[in-house]
Coordinates of C-alpha atoms and ligand atoms in Angstrom, one line a residue:
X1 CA 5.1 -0.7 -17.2
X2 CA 8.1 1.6 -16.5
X3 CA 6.9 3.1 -13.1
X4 CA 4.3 2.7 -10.5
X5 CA 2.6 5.6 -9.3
X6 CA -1.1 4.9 -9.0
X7 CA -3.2 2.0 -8.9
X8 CA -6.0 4.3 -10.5
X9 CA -4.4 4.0 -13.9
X10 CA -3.3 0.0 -13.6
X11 CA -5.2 -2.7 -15.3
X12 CA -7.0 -5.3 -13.8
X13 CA -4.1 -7.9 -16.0
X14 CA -1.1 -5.7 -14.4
X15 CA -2.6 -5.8 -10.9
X16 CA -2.9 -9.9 -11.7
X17 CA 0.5 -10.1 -12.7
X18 CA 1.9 -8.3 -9.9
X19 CA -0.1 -10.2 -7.4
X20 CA 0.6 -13.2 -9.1
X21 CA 4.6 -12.1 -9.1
X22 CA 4.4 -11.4 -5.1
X23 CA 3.1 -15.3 -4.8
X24 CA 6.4 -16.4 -6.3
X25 CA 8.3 -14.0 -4.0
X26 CA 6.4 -15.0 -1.0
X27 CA 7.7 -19.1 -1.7
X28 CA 11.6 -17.4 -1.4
X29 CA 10.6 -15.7 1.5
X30 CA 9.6 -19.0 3.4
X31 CA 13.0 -19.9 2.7
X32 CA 15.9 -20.2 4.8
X33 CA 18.2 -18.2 2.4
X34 CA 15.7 -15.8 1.1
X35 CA 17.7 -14.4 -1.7
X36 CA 17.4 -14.3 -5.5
X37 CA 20.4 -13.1 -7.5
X38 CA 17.7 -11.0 -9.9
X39 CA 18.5 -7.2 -9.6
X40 CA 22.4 -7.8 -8.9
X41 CA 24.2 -5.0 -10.2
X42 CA 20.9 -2.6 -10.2
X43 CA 20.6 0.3 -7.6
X44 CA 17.4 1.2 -5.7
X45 CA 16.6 4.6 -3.8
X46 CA 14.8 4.9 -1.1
X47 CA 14.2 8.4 -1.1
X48 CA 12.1 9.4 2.3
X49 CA 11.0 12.9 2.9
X50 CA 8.2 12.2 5.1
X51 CA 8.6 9.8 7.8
X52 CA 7.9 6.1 7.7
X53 CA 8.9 2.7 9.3
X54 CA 6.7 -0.2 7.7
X55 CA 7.4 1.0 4.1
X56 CA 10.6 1.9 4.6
X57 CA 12.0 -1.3 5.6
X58 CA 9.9 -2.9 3.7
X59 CA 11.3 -1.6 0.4
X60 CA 15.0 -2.1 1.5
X61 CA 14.2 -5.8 2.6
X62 CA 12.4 -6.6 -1.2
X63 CA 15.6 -4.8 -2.9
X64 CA 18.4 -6.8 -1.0
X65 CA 16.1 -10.1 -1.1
X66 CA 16.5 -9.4 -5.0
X67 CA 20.3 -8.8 -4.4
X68 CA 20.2 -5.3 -5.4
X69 CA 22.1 -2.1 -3.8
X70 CA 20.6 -0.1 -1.7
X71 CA 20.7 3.6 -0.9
X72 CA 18.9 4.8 1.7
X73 CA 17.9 8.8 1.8
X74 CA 16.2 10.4 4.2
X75 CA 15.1 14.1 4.3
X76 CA 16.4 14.9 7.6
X77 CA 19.8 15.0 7.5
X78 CA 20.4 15.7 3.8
X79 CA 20.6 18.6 2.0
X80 CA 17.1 19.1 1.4
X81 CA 16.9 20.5 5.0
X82 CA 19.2 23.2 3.5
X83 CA 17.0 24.0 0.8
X84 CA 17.6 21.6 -2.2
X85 CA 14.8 21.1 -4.7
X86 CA 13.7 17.8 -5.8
X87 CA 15.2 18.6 -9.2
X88 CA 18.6 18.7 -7.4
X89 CA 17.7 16.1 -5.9
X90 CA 17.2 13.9 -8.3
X91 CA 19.6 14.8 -10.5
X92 CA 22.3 13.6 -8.0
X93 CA 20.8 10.5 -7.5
X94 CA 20.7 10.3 -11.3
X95 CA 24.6 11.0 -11.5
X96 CA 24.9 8.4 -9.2
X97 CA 23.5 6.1 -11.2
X98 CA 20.3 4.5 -9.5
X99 CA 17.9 2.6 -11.5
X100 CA 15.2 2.7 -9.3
X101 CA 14.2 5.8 -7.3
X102 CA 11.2 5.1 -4.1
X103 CA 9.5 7.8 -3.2
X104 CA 7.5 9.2 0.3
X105 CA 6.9 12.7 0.0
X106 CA 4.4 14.7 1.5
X107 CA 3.2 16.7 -1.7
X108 CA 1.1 14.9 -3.2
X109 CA 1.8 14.5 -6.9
X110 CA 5.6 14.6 -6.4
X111 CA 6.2 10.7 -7.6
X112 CA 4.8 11.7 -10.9
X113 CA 6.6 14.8 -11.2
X114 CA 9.9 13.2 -10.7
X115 CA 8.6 10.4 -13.8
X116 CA 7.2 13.0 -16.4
X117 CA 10.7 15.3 -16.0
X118 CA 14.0 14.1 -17.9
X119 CA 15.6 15.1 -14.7
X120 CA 16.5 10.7 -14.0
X121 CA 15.6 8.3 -16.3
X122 CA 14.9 5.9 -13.5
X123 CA 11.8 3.3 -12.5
X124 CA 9.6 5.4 -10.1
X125 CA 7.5 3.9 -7.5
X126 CA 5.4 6.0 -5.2
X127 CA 5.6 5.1 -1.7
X128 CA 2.7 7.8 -0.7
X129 CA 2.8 11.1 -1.8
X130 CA 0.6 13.5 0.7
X131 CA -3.2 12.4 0.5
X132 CA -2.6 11.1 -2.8
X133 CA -2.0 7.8 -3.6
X134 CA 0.4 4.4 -1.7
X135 CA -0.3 1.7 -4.4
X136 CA 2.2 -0.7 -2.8
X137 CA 0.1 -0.8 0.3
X138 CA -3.1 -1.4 -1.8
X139 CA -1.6 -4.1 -3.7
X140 CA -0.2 -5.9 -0.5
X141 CA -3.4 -5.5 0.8
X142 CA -5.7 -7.2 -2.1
X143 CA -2.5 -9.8 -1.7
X144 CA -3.6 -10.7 2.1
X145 CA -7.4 -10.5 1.1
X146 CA -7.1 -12.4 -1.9
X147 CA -4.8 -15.0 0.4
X148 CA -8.0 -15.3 2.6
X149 CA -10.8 -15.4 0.3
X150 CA -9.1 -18.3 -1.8
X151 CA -8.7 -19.7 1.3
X152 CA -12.2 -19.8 2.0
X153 CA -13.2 -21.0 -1.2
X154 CA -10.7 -23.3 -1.3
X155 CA -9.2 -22.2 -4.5
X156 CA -5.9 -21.3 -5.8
X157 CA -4.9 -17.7 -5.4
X158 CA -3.2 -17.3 -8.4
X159 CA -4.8 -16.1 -11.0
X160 CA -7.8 -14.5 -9.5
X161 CA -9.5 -11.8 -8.6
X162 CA -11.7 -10.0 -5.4
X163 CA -15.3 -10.9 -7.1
X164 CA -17.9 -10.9 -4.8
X165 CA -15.5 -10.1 -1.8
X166 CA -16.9 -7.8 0.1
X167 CA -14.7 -4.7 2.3
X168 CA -15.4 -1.8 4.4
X169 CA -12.6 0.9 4.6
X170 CA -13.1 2.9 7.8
X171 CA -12.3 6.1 9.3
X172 CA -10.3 9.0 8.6
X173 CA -10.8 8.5 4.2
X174 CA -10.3 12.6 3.7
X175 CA -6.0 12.5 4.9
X176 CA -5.7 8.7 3.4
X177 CA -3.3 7.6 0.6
X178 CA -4.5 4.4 1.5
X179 CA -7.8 4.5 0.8
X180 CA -7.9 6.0 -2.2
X181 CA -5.3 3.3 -3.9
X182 CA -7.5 0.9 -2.2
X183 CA -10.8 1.9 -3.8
X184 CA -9.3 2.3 -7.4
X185 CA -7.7 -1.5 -7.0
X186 CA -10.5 -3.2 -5.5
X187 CA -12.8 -2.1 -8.0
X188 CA -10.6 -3.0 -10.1
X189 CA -10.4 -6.5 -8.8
X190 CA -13.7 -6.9 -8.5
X191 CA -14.5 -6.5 -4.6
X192 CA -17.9 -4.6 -3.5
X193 CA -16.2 -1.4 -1.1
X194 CA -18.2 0.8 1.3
X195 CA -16.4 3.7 2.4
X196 CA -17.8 4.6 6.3
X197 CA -16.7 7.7 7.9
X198 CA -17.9 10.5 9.8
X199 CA -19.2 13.2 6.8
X200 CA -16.6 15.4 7.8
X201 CA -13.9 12.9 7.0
X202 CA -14.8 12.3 3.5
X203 CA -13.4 13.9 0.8
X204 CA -15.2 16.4 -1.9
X205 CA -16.8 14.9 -4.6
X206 CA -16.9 10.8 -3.0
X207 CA -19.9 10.6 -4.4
X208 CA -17.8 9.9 -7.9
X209 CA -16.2 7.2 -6.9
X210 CA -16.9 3.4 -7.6
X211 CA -18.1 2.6 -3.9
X212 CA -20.8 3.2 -1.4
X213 CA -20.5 5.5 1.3
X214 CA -22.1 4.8 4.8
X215 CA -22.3 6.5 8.3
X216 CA -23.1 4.0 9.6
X217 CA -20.7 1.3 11.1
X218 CA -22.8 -1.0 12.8
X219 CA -25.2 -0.6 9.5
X220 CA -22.6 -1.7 7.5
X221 CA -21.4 -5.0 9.6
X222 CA -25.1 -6.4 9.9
X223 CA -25.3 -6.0 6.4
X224 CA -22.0 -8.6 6.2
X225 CA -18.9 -7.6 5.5
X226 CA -15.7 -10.0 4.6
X227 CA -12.9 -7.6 5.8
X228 CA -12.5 -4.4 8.0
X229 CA -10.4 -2.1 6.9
X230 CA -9.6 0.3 9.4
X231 CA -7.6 4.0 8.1
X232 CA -5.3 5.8 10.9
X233 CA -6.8 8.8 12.5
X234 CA -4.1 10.9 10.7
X235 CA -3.7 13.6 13.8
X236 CA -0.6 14.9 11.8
X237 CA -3.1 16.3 8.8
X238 CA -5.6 17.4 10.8
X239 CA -5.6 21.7 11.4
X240 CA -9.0 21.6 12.8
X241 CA -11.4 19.8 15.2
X242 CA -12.9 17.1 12.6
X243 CA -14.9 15.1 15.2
X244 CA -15.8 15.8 19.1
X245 CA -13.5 13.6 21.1
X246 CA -11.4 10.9 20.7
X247 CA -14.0 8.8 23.0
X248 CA -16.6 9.7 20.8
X249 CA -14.5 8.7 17.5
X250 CA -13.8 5.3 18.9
X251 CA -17.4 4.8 20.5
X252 CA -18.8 5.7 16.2
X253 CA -15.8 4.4 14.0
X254 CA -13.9 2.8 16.3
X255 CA -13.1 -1.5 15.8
X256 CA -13.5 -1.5 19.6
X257 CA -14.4 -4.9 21.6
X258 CA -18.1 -4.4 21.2
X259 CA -18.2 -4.7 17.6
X260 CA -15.6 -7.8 17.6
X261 CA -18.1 -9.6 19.3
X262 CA -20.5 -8.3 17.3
X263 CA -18.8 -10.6 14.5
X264 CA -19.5 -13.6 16.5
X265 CA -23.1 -12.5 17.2
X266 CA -24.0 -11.9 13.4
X267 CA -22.4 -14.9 12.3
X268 CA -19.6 -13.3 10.2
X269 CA -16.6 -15.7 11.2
X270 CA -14.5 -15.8 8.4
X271 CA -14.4 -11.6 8.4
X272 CA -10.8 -10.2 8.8
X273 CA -9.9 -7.0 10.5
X274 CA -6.9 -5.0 8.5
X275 CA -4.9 -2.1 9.2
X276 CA -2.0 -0.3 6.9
X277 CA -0.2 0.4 10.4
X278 CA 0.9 2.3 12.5
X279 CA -2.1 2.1 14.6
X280 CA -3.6 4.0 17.4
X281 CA -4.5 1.3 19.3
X282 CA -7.9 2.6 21.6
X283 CA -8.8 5.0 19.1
X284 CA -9.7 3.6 15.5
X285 CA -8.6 -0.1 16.6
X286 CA -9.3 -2.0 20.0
X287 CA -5.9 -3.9 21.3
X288 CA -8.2 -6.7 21.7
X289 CA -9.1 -6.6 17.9
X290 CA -5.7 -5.8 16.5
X291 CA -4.3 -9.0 18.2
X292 CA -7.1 -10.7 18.1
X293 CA -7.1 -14.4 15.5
X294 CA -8.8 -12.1 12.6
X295 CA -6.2 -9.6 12.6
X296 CA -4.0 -9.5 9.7
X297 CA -2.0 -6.5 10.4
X298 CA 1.4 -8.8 10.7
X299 CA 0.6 -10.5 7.5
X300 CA -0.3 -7.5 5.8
X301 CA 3.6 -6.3 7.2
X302 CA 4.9 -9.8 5.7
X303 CA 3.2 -10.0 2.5
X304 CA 4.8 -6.1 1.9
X305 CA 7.9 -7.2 1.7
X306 CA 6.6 -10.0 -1.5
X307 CA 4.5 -7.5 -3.5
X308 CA 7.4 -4.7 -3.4
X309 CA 10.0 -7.4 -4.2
X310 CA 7.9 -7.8 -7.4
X311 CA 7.0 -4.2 -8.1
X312 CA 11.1 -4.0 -8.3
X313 CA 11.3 -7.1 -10.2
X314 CA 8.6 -6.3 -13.0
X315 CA 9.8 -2.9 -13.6
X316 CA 14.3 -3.6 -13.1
X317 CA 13.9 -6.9 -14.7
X318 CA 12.7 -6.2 -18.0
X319 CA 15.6 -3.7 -19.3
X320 CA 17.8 -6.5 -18.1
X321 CA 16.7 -9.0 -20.5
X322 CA 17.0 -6.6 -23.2
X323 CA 20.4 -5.1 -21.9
X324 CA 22.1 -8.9 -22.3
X325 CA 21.3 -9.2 -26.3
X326 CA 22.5 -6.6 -26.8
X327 CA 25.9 -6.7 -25.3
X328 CA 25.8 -10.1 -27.5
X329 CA 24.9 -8.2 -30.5
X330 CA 28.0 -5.5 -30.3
X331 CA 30.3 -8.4 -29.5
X332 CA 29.8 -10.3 -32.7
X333 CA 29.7 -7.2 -34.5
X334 CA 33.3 -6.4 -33.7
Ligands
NCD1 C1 0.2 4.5 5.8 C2 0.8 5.7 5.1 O1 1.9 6.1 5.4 O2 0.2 6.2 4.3 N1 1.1 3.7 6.5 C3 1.9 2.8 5.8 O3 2.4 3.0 4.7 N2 2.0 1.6 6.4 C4 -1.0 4.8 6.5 C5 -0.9 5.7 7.7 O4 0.1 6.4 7.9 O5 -1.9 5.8 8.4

C-alpha cells in the first residue's frame, strides 16, 4: 500500500491490518511517554485547504507520537490564496523533501490527483476531499465499533471483523465524506448498514450501494440497531432549502431526548450513539445524547489519533526497512 485515498478500494486483510496496527498504537498511547522513535528522520505534511480541527490535530499528534517532523500548511495564509495551483504546490513540498503529504481539500478527487501525477513521489493520505471520501475517519470509527462489539462478546478485538454488527448512518448522507468511506468499510467488514435520511439528502444512484436505505428513523431503531451514526447537517454545502426547518429536521432525523429513551424502552442497551464531530448539538444530536454514557464521540477523537499513527506507520515504515539494506549493501561494496 503506498497511499490511502479511499476505503472503497481497500481489502478486507488491509483494513484488518490497519485496525489491528491502531491496537498496538493505542497501548503507547496509554502510556506516560507516548513516543515511538519509528518515522524519525521522515517528514509529514499536513496540507489543509479546507478547514478542520479534529483531523487536523489529529494527524500532527500520530506523526510526532511516531517521532516524525511535522509541517503544517494551511491554505489561508499561503500562497495558494495568491493563486498557486496544487501542482505548485506540491512540487515545493516535494523540493522540500516531505515523505508524506495529508491532504483536506474541498475538490473532491484532489488526494488522487496529487498520487497519480509524478509531481511528489510522496505517501498520500486523503484527509476528505469535498463529498468524496475521509477513510481515516471510517477506519477510526470501525476501530471504536469494533472496540465495543468485542466487548460485548467478550472477545479479543484483534483480528476481527463487524459481522453481524448492526449501524445506522443518519442525516445529511448527500454533503458526507463520511458516510460514503463508512459504507464501503463496513461492508467490507462485515456490518449490516442502513442509510436513513430525508430523500432529498440522499445522493443519486444510493440505490447501488451495499446498504439499505430508510426514512424512517424510528422504523429503523425498533427494528434494533447496535450503533447510531449521526452525519453533521453540513450547512456550508447546502445552496438550497433541503428540508423545512431546523425544528422539523431535529423532530424527523434528529438523536434528540425522545429517541434516547426510546433505547431504554426497546431494550437496546448496549447501542452506541457516534458522531465524526463537530456537532450541532440541538439539531442532528441532542446535548443530552452526545454526553450521555453511550456517546463515543471522545473515543472516537482518541482512537483518531491510533488509526492515523498506523496509516503513517504502514505506509513510512516499509521504505525504511528496505532503505537500511541497502545502505549496508553499498557499504560492503566499496
Ligand atoms: C468530518 C469532515 O470534515 O468530513 N469531520 C471530521 O473529519 N471530524 C465531518 C463533518 O465535517 O461533518
Amino acid at each position: 500500500m503506498k497511499h490511502l485515498l479511499s476505503t472503497q478500494d481497500l481489502s478486507a486483510e488491509d483494513a484488518i491490518r490497519i485496525l489491528d496496527t491502531a491496537e498496538e498504537m493505542a497501548a503507547v498511547n496509554e502510556r506516560e511517554v507516548k513516543k515511538l522513535p519509528a518515522l524519525r528522520g521522515r517528514t509529514v505534511v499536513n496540507l489543509f485547504f479546507e478547514d478542520s480541527t479534529r483531523t487536523r490535530i489529529s494527524f500532527e499528534a500520530a506523526a510526532k507520537r511516531l517521532s516524525a517532523d511535522v509541517i503544517n500548511f494551511a491554505a489561508k495564509g499561503s500562497s495558494v490564496s495568491k493563486g498557486e495551483s496544487l501542482k505548485d504546490t506540491a512540487q515545493t513540498l516535494a523540493a522540500i523533501g516531505a515523505d508524506a503529504v495529508v491532504i483536506r481539500h474541498w475538490a473532491s478527487g484532489a488526494p488522487h490527483r496529487l498520487a497519480a501525477t509524478d509531481w511528489i513521489d510522496a505517501a498520500v493520505i486523503n484527509a476528505g476531499d469535498g463529498t468524496h471520501e475521509h477513510p481515516t475517519q471510517a477506519l477510526l470509527d470501525s476501530f471504536t465499533m469494533r472496540r465495543h462489539w468485542a466487548r460485548l462478546h467478550g472477545t479479543d478485538s484483534q483480528g476481527t471483523d463487524l459481522s453481524g454488527m448492526r449501524v445506522a448512518v443518519v442525516g445529511d448522507v448527500l454533503h458526507s465524506r463520511v458516510a460514503r468511506s463508512n459504507v464501503w468499510l463496513l461492508q467490507t467488514l462485515g456490518a449490516d448498514v442502513t442509510l436513513v435520511a430525508p430523500p432529498t439528502l440522499l445522493p443519486i444512484g444510493v440505490e447501488h450501494w451495499p446498504c439499505k436505505v430508510s426514512y424512517n428513523l424510528d422504523e429503523t431503531l425498533e427494528a434494533g440497531v447496535d450503533s447510531m451514526m449521526m452525519l453533521r447537517v453540513q450547512g456550508e454545502r447546502m445552496n438550497a432549502s433541503f428540508f423545512p426547518s431546523t425544528r422539523e429536521y431535529s423532530r424527523r432525523w434528529g438523536f434528540d431526548d425522545t429517541r434516547l429513551r426510546a433505547l431504554d424502552e426497546l431494550g437496546l442497551k448496549d447501542t452506541i450513539i457516534m458522531h465524526p464531530g463537530p456537532m450541532n448539538r440541538g439539531l442532528e444530536i441532542s446535548s443530552a445524547a452526545a454526553d450521555s454514557p453511550r456517546s463515543t464521540v471522545l473515543d472516537q477523537v482518541r482512537n483518531g489519533v491510533s488509526v492515523r499513527m498506523a496509516a503513517l506507520y504502514l505506509l513510512l515504515s516499509g521504505d525504511t526497512r528496505e532503505a537500511v539494506p541497502a545502505t549496508t549493501q553499498s557499504k560492503e561494496s566499496n
